[in-house]
Short mmCIF file of C-alpha atoms in Angstrom, two decimals:
data_model
loop_
_atom_site.label_atom_id
_atom_site.label_comp_id
_atom_site.label_asym_id
_atom_site.label_seq_id
_atom_site.Cartn_x
_atom_site.Cartn_y
_atom_site.Cartn_z
CA UNK A 8 11.07 -28.50 -14.35
CA UNK A 9 13.15 -26.82 -16.97
CA UNK A 10 12.57 -23.49 -18.61
CA UNK A 11 13.14 -19.85 -17.98
CA UNK A 12 11.22 -19.91 -14.72
CA UNK A 13 13.94 -22.09 -13.21
CA UNK A 14 16.86 -20.16 -14.71
CA UNK A 15 18.14 -19.05 -11.28
CA UNK A 16 20.05 -21.79 -9.51
CA UNK A 17 20.53 -21.70 -5.78
CA UNK A 18 21.19 -23.98 -2.85
CA UNK A 19 17.89 -24.74 -1.12
CA UNK A 20 18.59 -27.95 0.73
CA UNK A 21 15.86 -27.48 3.29
CA UNK A 22 14.58 -31.02 3.29
CA UNK A 23 11.00 -32.11 2.80
CA UNK A 24 8.19 -29.84 3.97
CA UNK A 25 6.20 -31.41 6.75
CA UNK A 26 2.97 -30.52 4.93
CA UNK A 27 4.11 -31.87 1.59
CA UNK A 28 2.20 -34.75 0.08
CA UNK A 29 3.43 -36.97 -2.72
CA UNK A 30 -0.05 -38.28 -3.52
CA UNK A 31 -1.77 -37.25 -6.74
CA UNK A 32 -5.25 -37.81 -8.01
CA UNK A 33 -3.99 -39.17 -11.29
CA UNK A 34 -6.08 -36.75 -13.31
CA UNK A 35 -5.18 -34.26 -15.99
CA UNK A 36 -6.06 -30.61 -15.41
CA UNK A 37 -6.17 -28.69 -18.67
CA UNK A 38 -5.21 -25.10 -19.16
CA UNK A 39 -5.49 -23.50 -22.55
CA UNK A 40 -4.33 -19.90 -22.70
CA UNK A 41 -5.12 -17.13 -25.14
CA UNK A 42 -4.66 -13.38 -24.85
CA UNK A 43 -8.27 -12.89 -23.79
CA UNK A 44 -9.20 -16.24 -22.28
CA UNK A 45 -7.98 -19.55 -21.03
CA UNK A 46 -9.96 -21.95 -23.16
CA UNK A 47 -12.88 -23.49 -21.30
CA UNK A 48 -12.57 -27.26 -21.04
CA UNK A 49 -15.24 -29.32 -19.29
CA UNK A 50 -13.90 -31.04 -16.20
CA UNK A 51 -15.16 -32.35 -12.91
CA UNK A 52 -14.48 -30.63 -9.59
CA UNK A 53 -11.76 -32.93 -8.23
CA UNK A 54 -10.78 -30.79 -5.23
CA UNK A 55 -9.60 -27.41 -4.05
CA UNK A 56 -6.35 -27.57 -6.03
CA UNK A 57 -8.27 -28.35 -9.21
CA UNK A 58 -10.50 -25.33 -8.54
CA UNK A 59 -7.36 -23.19 -8.26
CA UNK A 60 -6.02 -24.60 -11.54
CA UNK A 61 -9.34 -24.38 -13.39
CA UNK A 62 -9.22 -22.53 -16.73
CA UNK A 63 -11.64 -19.83 -15.58
CA UNK A 64 -9.73 -19.10 -12.37
CA UNK A 65 -6.32 -19.09 -14.04
CA UNK A 66 -7.54 -16.81 -16.80
CA UNK A 67 -8.81 -14.36 -14.18
CA UNK A 68 -5.48 -14.56 -12.33
CA UNK A 69 -3.49 -13.97 -15.53
CA UNK A 70 -5.56 -10.90 -16.40
CA UNK A 71 -5.12 -9.50 -12.89
CA UNK A 72 -1.33 -9.94 -12.95
CA UNK A 73 -1.14 -8.44 -16.42
CA UNK A 74 -3.21 -5.40 -15.43
CA UNK A 75 -1.10 -4.83 -12.31
CA UNK A 76 2.06 -4.79 -14.42
CA UNK A 77 5.04 -4.31 -12.09
CA UNK A 78 8.67 -5.31 -12.46
CA UNK A 79 9.95 -8.83 -12.98
CA UNK A 80 11.30 -11.27 -10.43
CA UNK A 81 14.61 -13.11 -10.16
CA UNK A 82 14.23 -14.77 -13.58
CA UNK A 83 14.02 -11.43 -15.38
CA UNK A 84 10.74 -12.27 -17.12
CA UNK A 85 8.41 -9.32 -17.60
CA UNK A 86 4.62 -9.26 -17.75
CA UNK A 87 4.76 -8.78 -21.50
CA UNK A 88 6.49 -12.16 -21.86
CA UNK A 89 4.11 -14.00 -19.53
CA UNK A 90 1.49 -15.14 -22.05
CA UNK A 91 3.98 -16.77 -24.42
CA UNK A 92 5.67 -18.56 -21.53
CA UNK A 93 2.40 -19.92 -20.13
CA UNK A 94 1.27 -21.15 -23.56
CA UNK A 95 4.49 -23.11 -24.13
CA UNK A 96 4.94 -24.46 -20.59
CA UNK A 97 1.35 -24.97 -19.38
CA UNK A 98 1.45 -28.78 -19.29
CA UNK A 99 4.67 -29.18 -17.32
CA UNK A 100 3.71 -26.31 -15.02
CA UNK A 101 0.31 -27.81 -14.15
CA UNK A 102 1.59 -31.34 -13.74
CA UNK A 103 4.40 -30.24 -11.45
CA UNK A 104 1.88 -28.42 -9.23
CA UNK A 105 -0.56 -31.35 -9.14
CA UNK A 106 2.20 -33.85 -8.28
CA UNK A 107 3.57 -31.66 -5.52
CA UNK A 108 6.87 -31.16 -7.35
CA UNK A 109 6.55 -27.48 -8.20
CA UNK A 110 9.33 -25.39 -6.70
CA UNK A 111 8.56 -21.65 -6.54
CA UNK A 112 11.36 -19.25 -7.30
CA UNK A 113 12.72 -17.09 -4.50
CA UNK A 114 11.46 -13.52 -4.48
CA UNK A 115 13.59 -10.57 -5.46
CA UNK A 116 14.04 -8.32 -2.44
CA UNK A 117 13.90 -4.57 -2.90
CA UNK A 118 13.70 -1.71 -0.41
CA UNK A 119 11.35 1.25 -0.59
CA UNK A 120 11.47 4.41 1.54
CA UNK A 121 9.43 4.46 4.73
CA UNK A 122 8.38 7.22 7.10
CA UNK A 123 11.22 8.40 9.32
CA UNK A 124 13.96 7.62 6.80
CA UNK A 125 13.60 3.87 7.30
CA UNK A 126 13.24 1.25 4.57
CA UNK A 127 10.49 -1.29 3.97
CA UNK A 128 11.52 -4.60 2.42
CA UNK A 129 9.35 -5.88 -0.42
CA UNK A 130 9.58 -9.27 -2.10
CA UNK A 131 8.84 -9.38 -5.83
CA UNK A 132 7.87 -12.88 -7.06
CA UNK A 133 8.36 -13.94 -10.66
CA UNK A 134 5.40 -13.17 -12.92
CA UNK A 135 4.60 -16.90 -13.19
CA UNK A 136 4.52 -17.24 -9.41
CA UNK A 137 2.35 -14.12 -9.24
CA UNK A 138 -0.23 -15.86 -11.44
CA UNK A 139 -0.23 -18.98 -9.27
CA UNK A 140 -0.42 -16.97 -6.04
CA UNK A 141 -3.24 -14.86 -7.45
CA UNK A 142 -5.10 -18.03 -8.48
CA UNK A 143 -4.78 -19.40 -4.94
CA UNK A 144 -5.96 -16.14 -3.39
CA UNK A 145 -9.02 -15.95 -5.67
CA UNK A 146 -10.28 -19.35 -4.50
CA UNK A 147 -9.38 -19.02 -0.83
CA UNK A 148 -10.74 -15.48 -0.35
CA UNK A 149 -14.43 -16.48 -0.70
CA UNK A 150 -13.81 -19.34 1.73
CA UNK A 151 -12.30 -17.10 4.39
CA UNK A 152 -14.39 -13.96 3.92
CA UNK A 153 -17.34 -15.26 6.00
CA UNK A 154 -14.88 -16.19 8.77
CA UNK A 155 -13.29 -12.75 9.04
CA UNK A 156 -14.31 -10.14 11.59
CA UNK A 157 -16.53 -7.19 10.73
CA UNK A 158 -13.88 -5.05 12.45
CA UNK A 159 -11.22 -6.02 9.87
CA UNK A 160 -11.00 -3.77 6.81
CA UNK A 161 -7.64 -4.22 5.09
CA UNK A 162 -7.28 -6.06 1.76
CA UNK A 163 -10.88 -7.21 1.72
CA UNK A 164 -13.52 -6.83 -1.01
CA UNK A 165 -15.91 -3.88 -0.61
CA UNK A 166 -13.98 -2.62 2.44
CA UNK A 167 -11.52 0.25 2.61
CA UNK A 168 -9.47 2.45 4.88
CA UNK A 169 -12.34 4.95 4.82
CA UNK A 170 -14.68 2.29 6.21
CA UNK A 171 -12.21 1.60 9.02
CA UNK A 172 -11.98 5.31 9.86
CA UNK A 173 -15.77 5.70 9.90
CA UNK A 174 -15.96 2.76 12.31
CA UNK A 175 -13.46 4.54 14.56
CA UNK A 176 -15.58 7.69 14.42
CA UNK A 177 -18.64 5.72 15.43
CA UNK A 178 -16.91 4.19 18.47
CA UNK A 179 -15.51 7.56 19.55
CA UNK A 180 -18.96 9.17 19.29
CA UNK A 181 -20.29 6.38 21.53
CA UNK A 182 -17.84 7.38 24.24
CA UNK A 183 -14.79 5.22 23.53
CA UNK A 184 -12.28 8.05 23.80
CA UNK A 185 -9.10 6.20 24.75
CA UNK A 186 -7.13 4.03 22.40
CA UNK A 187 -4.61 1.23 22.48
CA UNK A 188 -2.62 2.16 19.38
CA UNK A 189 -0.89 -1.13 18.68
CA UNK A 190 2.20 -1.60 16.53
CA UNK A 191 3.30 -5.10 15.53
CA UNK A 192 7.04 -5.07 15.04
CA UNK A 193 8.04 -6.09 11.50
CA UNK A 194 4.85 -8.12 11.17
CA UNK A 195 5.39 -9.57 7.69
CA UNK A 196 8.96 -10.56 8.61
CA UNK A 197 8.06 -12.38 11.84
CA UNK A 198 5.05 -14.56 10.98
CA UNK A 199 5.51 -18.09 12.34
CA UNK A 200 5.26 -20.57 9.45
CA UNK A 201 4.27 -23.50 11.64
CA UNK A 202 1.47 -21.60 13.36
CA UNK A 203 0.16 -20.14 10.10
CA UNK A 204 0.12 -23.61 8.54
CA UNK A 205 -1.77 -24.88 11.59
CA UNK A 206 -4.36 -22.12 11.21
CA UNK A 207 -4.72 -22.77 7.48
CA UNK A 208 -5.16 -26.50 8.05
CA UNK A 209 -8.24 -25.92 10.20
CA UNK A 210 -10.14 -24.71 7.14
CA UNK A 211 -8.26 -26.03 4.10
CA UNK A 212 -8.52 -29.80 3.93
CA UNK A 213 -6.72 -30.28 0.59
CA UNK A 214 -3.17 -31.04 1.75
CA UNK A 215 -1.76 -30.27 -1.68
CA UNK A 216 -2.91 -26.64 -1.37
CA UNK A 217 -1.38 -26.37 2.11
CA UNK A 218 1.85 -27.82 0.74
CA UNK A 219 1.91 -25.36 -2.18
CA UNK A 220 1.38 -22.39 0.15
CA UNK A 221 4.09 -23.71 2.46
CA UNK A 222 6.48 -23.94 -0.48
CA UNK A 223 5.86 -20.28 -1.27
CA UNK A 224 6.55 -19.34 2.33
CA UNK A 225 9.83 -21.29 2.21
CA UNK A 226 10.89 -20.11 -1.26
CA UNK A 227 13.51 -17.73 0.10
CA UNK A 228 14.72 -14.38 -1.21
CA UNK A 229 17.49 -13.16 -3.47
CA UNK A 230 19.21 -10.10 -2.04
CA UNK A 231 22.33 -8.60 -3.64
CA UNK A 232 22.71 -11.77 -5.70
CA UNK A 233 22.68 -14.09 -2.67
CA UNK A 234 20.01 -16.61 -1.68
CA UNK A 235 18.60 -16.25 1.83
CA UNK A 236 16.32 -18.78 3.48
CA UNK A 237 12.92 -17.68 4.84
CA UNK A 238 12.31 -19.79 7.94
CA UNK A 239 9.86 -17.19 9.26
CA UNK A 240 7.86 -14.36 7.71
CA UNK A 241 5.74 -13.82 4.64
CA UNK A 242 7.38 -11.66 1.94
CA UNK A 243 5.48 -8.39 1.67
CA UNK A 244 4.63 -7.82 -1.97
CA UNK A 245 3.34 -11.23 -3.07
CA UNK A 246 -0.24 -11.65 -4.31
CA UNK A 247 -0.96 -14.14 -1.53
CA UNK A 248 0.57 -12.16 1.35
CA UNK A 249 -2.43 -9.88 2.15
CA UNK A 250 -4.77 -12.87 2.47
CA UNK A 251 -2.31 -14.82 4.62
CA UNK A 252 -1.92 -11.72 6.80
CA UNK A 253 -5.66 -11.51 7.38
CA UNK A 254 -5.92 -15.25 8.09
CA UNK A 255 -3.21 -14.98 10.71
CA UNK A 256 -4.51 -11.82 12.37
CA UNK A 257 -8.08 -13.12 12.33
CA UNK A 258 -6.96 -15.14 15.34
CA UNK A 259 -6.35 -11.85 17.13
CA UNK A 260 -9.70 -10.47 15.93
CA UNK A 261 -11.61 -13.46 17.29
CA UNK A 262 -9.97 -13.16 20.69
CA UNK A 263 -10.67 -9.42 20.88
CA UNK A 264 -14.30 -10.08 19.97
CA UNK A 265 -14.55 -12.86 22.55
CA UNK A 266 -13.37 -10.41 25.20
CA UNK A 267 -15.93 -7.83 24.07
CA UNK A 268 -13.46 -5.16 22.90
CA UNK A 269 -14.26 -2.37 20.45
CA UNK A 270 -11.49 -2.39 17.85
CA UNK A 271 -10.66 -1.61 14.25
CA UNK A 272 -7.96 -3.41 12.29
CA UNK A 273 -6.57 -2.55 8.87
CA UNK A 274 -3.92 -5.15 7.91
CA UNK A 275 -1.39 -5.04 10.77
CA UNK A 276 -2.58 -1.62 12.04
CA UNK A 277 -4.88 -2.22 15.00
CA UNK A 278 -6.57 0.23 17.35
CA UNK A 279 -8.56 -0.92 20.39
CA UNK A 280 -10.94 1.69 21.81
CA UNK A 281 -11.94 1.96 25.47
CA UNK A 282 -13.96 4.33 27.66
CA UNK A 283 -11.17 5.13 30.09
CA UNK A 284 -7.39 5.28 30.11
CA UNK A 285 -7.28 2.71 32.89
CA UNK A 286 -9.37 0.27 30.86
CA UNK A 287 -7.15 0.83 27.82
CA UNK A 288 -3.99 0.10 29.82
CA UNK A 289 -5.54 -3.02 31.30
CA UNK A 290 -6.53 -4.16 27.81
CA UNK A 291 -2.98 -3.69 26.53
CA UNK A 292 -1.50 -5.62 29.48
CA UNK A 293 -3.83 -8.55 28.80
CA UNK A 294 -3.50 -8.59 25.02
CA UNK A 295 0.32 -8.58 24.74
CA UNK A 296 0.70 -12.17 26.06
CA UNK A 297 -1.89 -13.37 23.54
CA UNK A 298 -0.05 -11.78 20.63
CA UNK A 299 3.43 -12.85 21.67
CA UNK A 300 2.78 -16.28 23.23
CA UNK A 301 -0.04 -17.60 21.06
CA UNK A 302 0.39 -15.83 17.72
CA UNK A 303 4.21 -15.78 18.05
CA UNK A 304 4.32 -12.15 16.93
CA UNK A 305 6.15 -9.29 18.60
CA UNK A 306 4.55 -6.10 19.89
CA UNK A 307 6.69 -3.01 19.41
CA UNK A 308 6.37 -1.70 22.96
CA UNK A 309 8.16 1.53 22.06
CA UNK A 310 5.51 2.46 19.48
CA UNK A 311 2.47 0.84 21.09
CA UNK A 312 0.78 3.49 23.23
CA UNK A 313 -2.27 4.11 25.36
CA UNK A 314 -3.59 7.61 24.74
CA UNK A 315 -6.61 9.82 24.22
CA UNK A 316 -7.83 9.52 20.63
CA UNK A 317 -6.78 13.10 19.88
CA UNK A 318 -3.16 12.02 20.37
CA UNK A 319 -3.08 8.96 18.09
CA UNK A 320 -2.50 8.50 14.37
CA UNK A 321 -4.37 5.82 12.44
CA UNK A 322 -4.09 5.28 8.70
CA UNK A 323 -2.65 8.78 8.30
CA UNK A 324 -5.57 10.44 10.05
CA UNK A 325 -5.96 12.04 13.47
CA UNK A 326 -9.12 12.36 15.55
CA UNK A 327 -10.83 15.05 17.59
CA UNK A 328 -14.13 15.41 19.41
CA UNK A 329 -16.57 18.28 18.92
CA UNK A 330 -19.87 18.39 20.84
CA UNK A 331 -19.47 14.70 21.65
CA UNK A 332 -18.99 13.63 18.04
CA UNK A 333 -15.88 11.88 16.77
CA UNK A 334 -14.38 13.76 13.83
CA UNK A 335 -11.40 13.30 11.53
CA UNK A 336 -8.45 15.53 10.71
CA UNK A 337 -5.25 15.07 8.74
CA UNK A 338 -2.51 14.03 11.13
CA UNK A 339 0.42 16.51 11.30
CA UNK A 340 2.85 13.80 10.19
CA UNK A 341 0.76 13.23 7.05
CA UNK A 342 0.86 16.96 6.31
CA UNK A 343 4.65 16.98 6.67
CA UNK A 344 4.93 13.99 4.35
CA UNK A 345 2.67 15.66 1.78
CA UNK A 346 4.70 18.88 1.80
CA UNK A 347 7.91 16.88 1.29
CA UNK A 348 6.35 15.28 -1.78
CA UNK A 349 5.21 18.64 -3.15
CA UNK A 350 8.75 19.96 -2.65
CA UNK A 351 10.04 17.00 -4.66
CA UNK A 352 7.54 17.60 -7.46
CA UNK A 353 8.30 21.34 -7.57
CA UNK A 354 12.05 21.00 -7.27
CA UNK A 355 13.96 23.73 -9.11
CA UNK A 356 16.47 21.24 -10.45
CA UNK A 357 14.59 18.09 -11.52
CA UNK A 358 14.74 19.07 -15.18
CA UNK A 359 11.02 18.64 -15.76
CA UNK A 360 9.06 20.64 -18.29
CA UNK A 361 5.92 22.48 -17.23
CA UNK A 362 3.46 19.95 -18.68
CA UNK A 363 5.12 17.01 -16.97
CA UNK A 364 5.17 18.90 -13.68
CA UNK A 365 1.50 19.88 -13.98
CA UNK A 366 0.47 16.28 -14.64
CA UNK A 367 2.55 14.88 -11.78
CA UNK A 368 1.13 17.47 -9.38
CA UNK A 369 -2.42 16.86 -10.59
CA UNK A 370 -2.11 13.10 -10.06
CA UNK A 371 -0.63 13.51 -6.60
CA UNK A 372 -3.11 16.14 -5.41
CA UNK A 373 -6.17 14.22 -6.63
CA UNK A 374 -4.92 11.02 -5.00
CA UNK A 375 -4.03 12.76 -1.73
CA UNK A 376 -7.32 14.66 -1.45
CA UNK A 377 -9.38 11.60 -2.36
CA UNK A 378 -7.72 9.68 0.46
CA UNK A 379 -8.01 12.44 3.07
CA UNK A 380 -11.40 13.78 1.97
CA UNK A 381 -13.07 12.46 5.14
CA UNK A 382 -11.09 14.97 7.19
CA UNK A 383 -12.31 18.46 8.01
CA UNK A 384 -9.52 20.43 6.36
CA UNK A 385 -11.02 23.36 4.46
CA UNK A 386 -9.03 26.01 6.34
CA UNK A 387 -5.89 23.84 6.39
CA UNK A 388 -5.92 23.49 2.59
CA UNK A 389 -6.28 27.23 2.08
CA UNK A 390 -3.03 27.70 4.02
CA UNK A 391 -1.33 24.83 2.18
CA UNK A 392 -2.38 26.26 -1.19
CA UNK A 393 -0.74 29.57 -0.30
CA UNK A 394 2.52 27.75 0.40
CA UNK A 395 2.08 25.57 -2.72
CA UNK A 396 1.54 28.56 -5.02
CA UNK A 397 4.69 30.15 -3.63
CA UNK A 398 6.53 26.96 -4.65
CA UNK A 399 5.10 27.30 -8.17
CA UNK A 400 6.14 30.96 -8.47
CA UNK A 401 9.64 30.00 -7.34
CA UNK A 402 9.85 27.37 -10.10
CA UNK A 403 8.65 29.82 -12.73
CA UNK A 404 11.10 32.53 -11.60
CA UNK A 405 13.89 29.94 -11.74
CA UNK A 406 12.89 28.98 -15.30
CA UNK A 407 13.10 32.56 -16.52
CA UNK A 408 16.78 32.63 -15.48
CA UNK A 409 18.14 35.55 -17.54
CA UNK A 410 17.52 39.20 -16.61
CA UNK A 411 16.28 39.93 -20.14
CA UNK A 412 13.75 37.07 -20.00
CA UNK A 413 12.47 38.16 -16.60
CA UNK A 414 12.12 41.77 -17.74
CA UNK A 415 10.11 40.90 -20.87
CA UNK A 416 7.86 38.38 -19.05
CA UNK A 417 7.09 40.82 -16.25
CA UNK A 418 6.21 43.49 -18.81
CA UNK A 419 3.85 41.05 -20.57
CA UNK A 420 2.17 40.35 -17.24
CA UNK A 421 1.37 44.02 -16.67
CA UNK A 422 4.28 45.19 -14.49
CA UNK A 423 5.52 48.72 -15.27
CA UNK A 424 8.79 49.11 -17.11
CA UNK A 425 10.56 50.63 -14.12
CA UNK A 426 9.41 47.92 -11.70
CA UNK A 427 10.17 45.17 -14.23
CA UNK A 428 13.70 46.53 -14.71
CA UNK A 429 14.32 46.81 -10.95
CA UNK A 430 12.86 43.42 -10.12
CA UNK A 431 14.52 41.49 -12.95
CA UNK A 432 17.88 42.57 -11.49
CA UNK A 433 17.10 41.45 -7.93
CA UNK A 434 19.71 39.43 -6.08
CA UNK A 435 17.23 37.95 -3.63
CA UNK A 436 16.93 34.17 -3.46
CA UNK A 437 14.26 32.27 -5.39
CA UNK A 438 12.14 31.39 -2.36
CA UNK A 439 12.18 34.95 -1.02
CA UNK A 440 11.43 36.42 -4.43
CA UNK A 441 8.45 34.06 -4.85
CA UNK A 442 6.70 35.86 -1.96
CA UNK A 443 7.22 39.35 -3.35
CA UNK A 444 4.13 41.49 -4.15
CA UNK A 445 5.28 41.87 -7.75
CA UNK A 446 5.32 38.12 -8.44
CA UNK A 447 2.10 37.58 -6.49
CA UNK A 448 0.48 40.27 -8.65
CA UNK A 449 1.91 39.19 -12.00
CA UNK A 450 1.65 35.42 -11.46
CA UNK A 451 -1.59 35.56 -9.51
CA UNK A 452 -3.76 32.65 -8.36
CA UNK A 453 -6.11 32.92 -11.32
CA UNK A 454 -3.31 32.82 -13.89
CA UNK A 455 -1.81 29.72 -12.26
CA UNK A 456 -5.18 27.99 -12.37
CA UNK A 457 -5.69 28.98 -16.02
CA UNK A 458 -2.24 27.58 -16.78
CA UNK A 459 -3.50 24.15 -15.65
CA UNK A 460 -2.26 23.88 -12.06
CA UNK A 461 -4.66 22.14 -9.67
CA UNK A 462 -5.04 23.42 -6.10
CA UNK A 463 -5.79 21.33 -3.04
CA UNK A 464 -8.72 23.42 -1.81
CA UNK A 465 -10.31 23.58 -5.26
CA UNK A 466 -10.31 19.82 -5.69
CA UNK A 467 -11.37 19.24 -2.06
CA UNK A 468 -14.51 21.30 -2.60
CA UNK A 469 -15.39 19.17 -5.61
CA UNK A 470 -15.15 15.82 -3.77
CA UNK A 471 -16.15 16.73 -0.21
CA UNK A 472 -19.52 15.31 0.77
#
């Protein structure tokens, strides 16, 4: 197929996929695209692939990709160019998919920072491939949802990290105080293609859909201008990846349920809860062979631990027990990460104006508190706000720069002439000065709030139930 989507040329002589089928149904699937709707054409339900390529489903997929925005893939096409491309190439695109000839583009690999200074690799598909992947996921999700475990919460409709944490609380309250905190080593990079295809084939009987998914898994990546094959793994970042992850790890869920374990899984983060440390260790010893021999995944034995729940971290939260009840707290590592972000947003040298800084801080604080609002952290946030306000005073003192500016601003804020003159000439560092009684009095908590700065504890009180 010609066109911009195939602009990148690369050597991909991998041979024929074992799941690929050359058969077609000999029917035309129509896709009319407008800005607001794919035109609705009457057609019979010819199979799962036709459901994926139906006008209604594709229109929904297009809208989802457009609303998500995001950067372009290896072909350089942006979301704003997607509609025009689909309108002009819809026929050849659909026919190539139906005939089993469609060749997805490799994903563009990027790295994003991870906790501990490490990097996480993400794969960014082209916008056209994002539409197709989204269309596949929309049809397959309702098929697989009834098959998934009630203990699985990640990337599923009407389920969230908060639901997973509440489930953990419930188990802990019932006496399951020891945890197998399991870490799957580079999960998305180590998924076995052959086993995942086998699992998919148990439910999906349309071979063309299996073949199309397999092609996406084998599409490869472009890194530093070079094409790399993907014999194993599912690129993290594609629209289809979360669903494929849940389908694969549902095999683990079913086995844990068969053995009667209490567990909670959110994507590849899994915690198995037991009533004793001995039972937890025995569970870990029995479950590792299943994961490594059957699922062909690798357990990171250095990070997988058996511990009391008070010593584990799950989804950024920690746990503690009070009067027999399982309760939530913010894990110390999450607090450290938050303070690093606040330092970045209140940097003295990022060149931001006050309004931009206020908005960035407001967005971050509301997002952070909304995520951690299940934790009991009233007293913690009071302490954090004291540190945070000191950061703000430091920024303001830095902005005043000149002695003359400092003197006049201190006078306006009610500081006596003598004190303003003495303090404006101080040689103390910015951070030390920010804690001084004079700045705490002149730039007090109320004035910072009136200026439009949002505080953690203030917002927490408004959302805490």
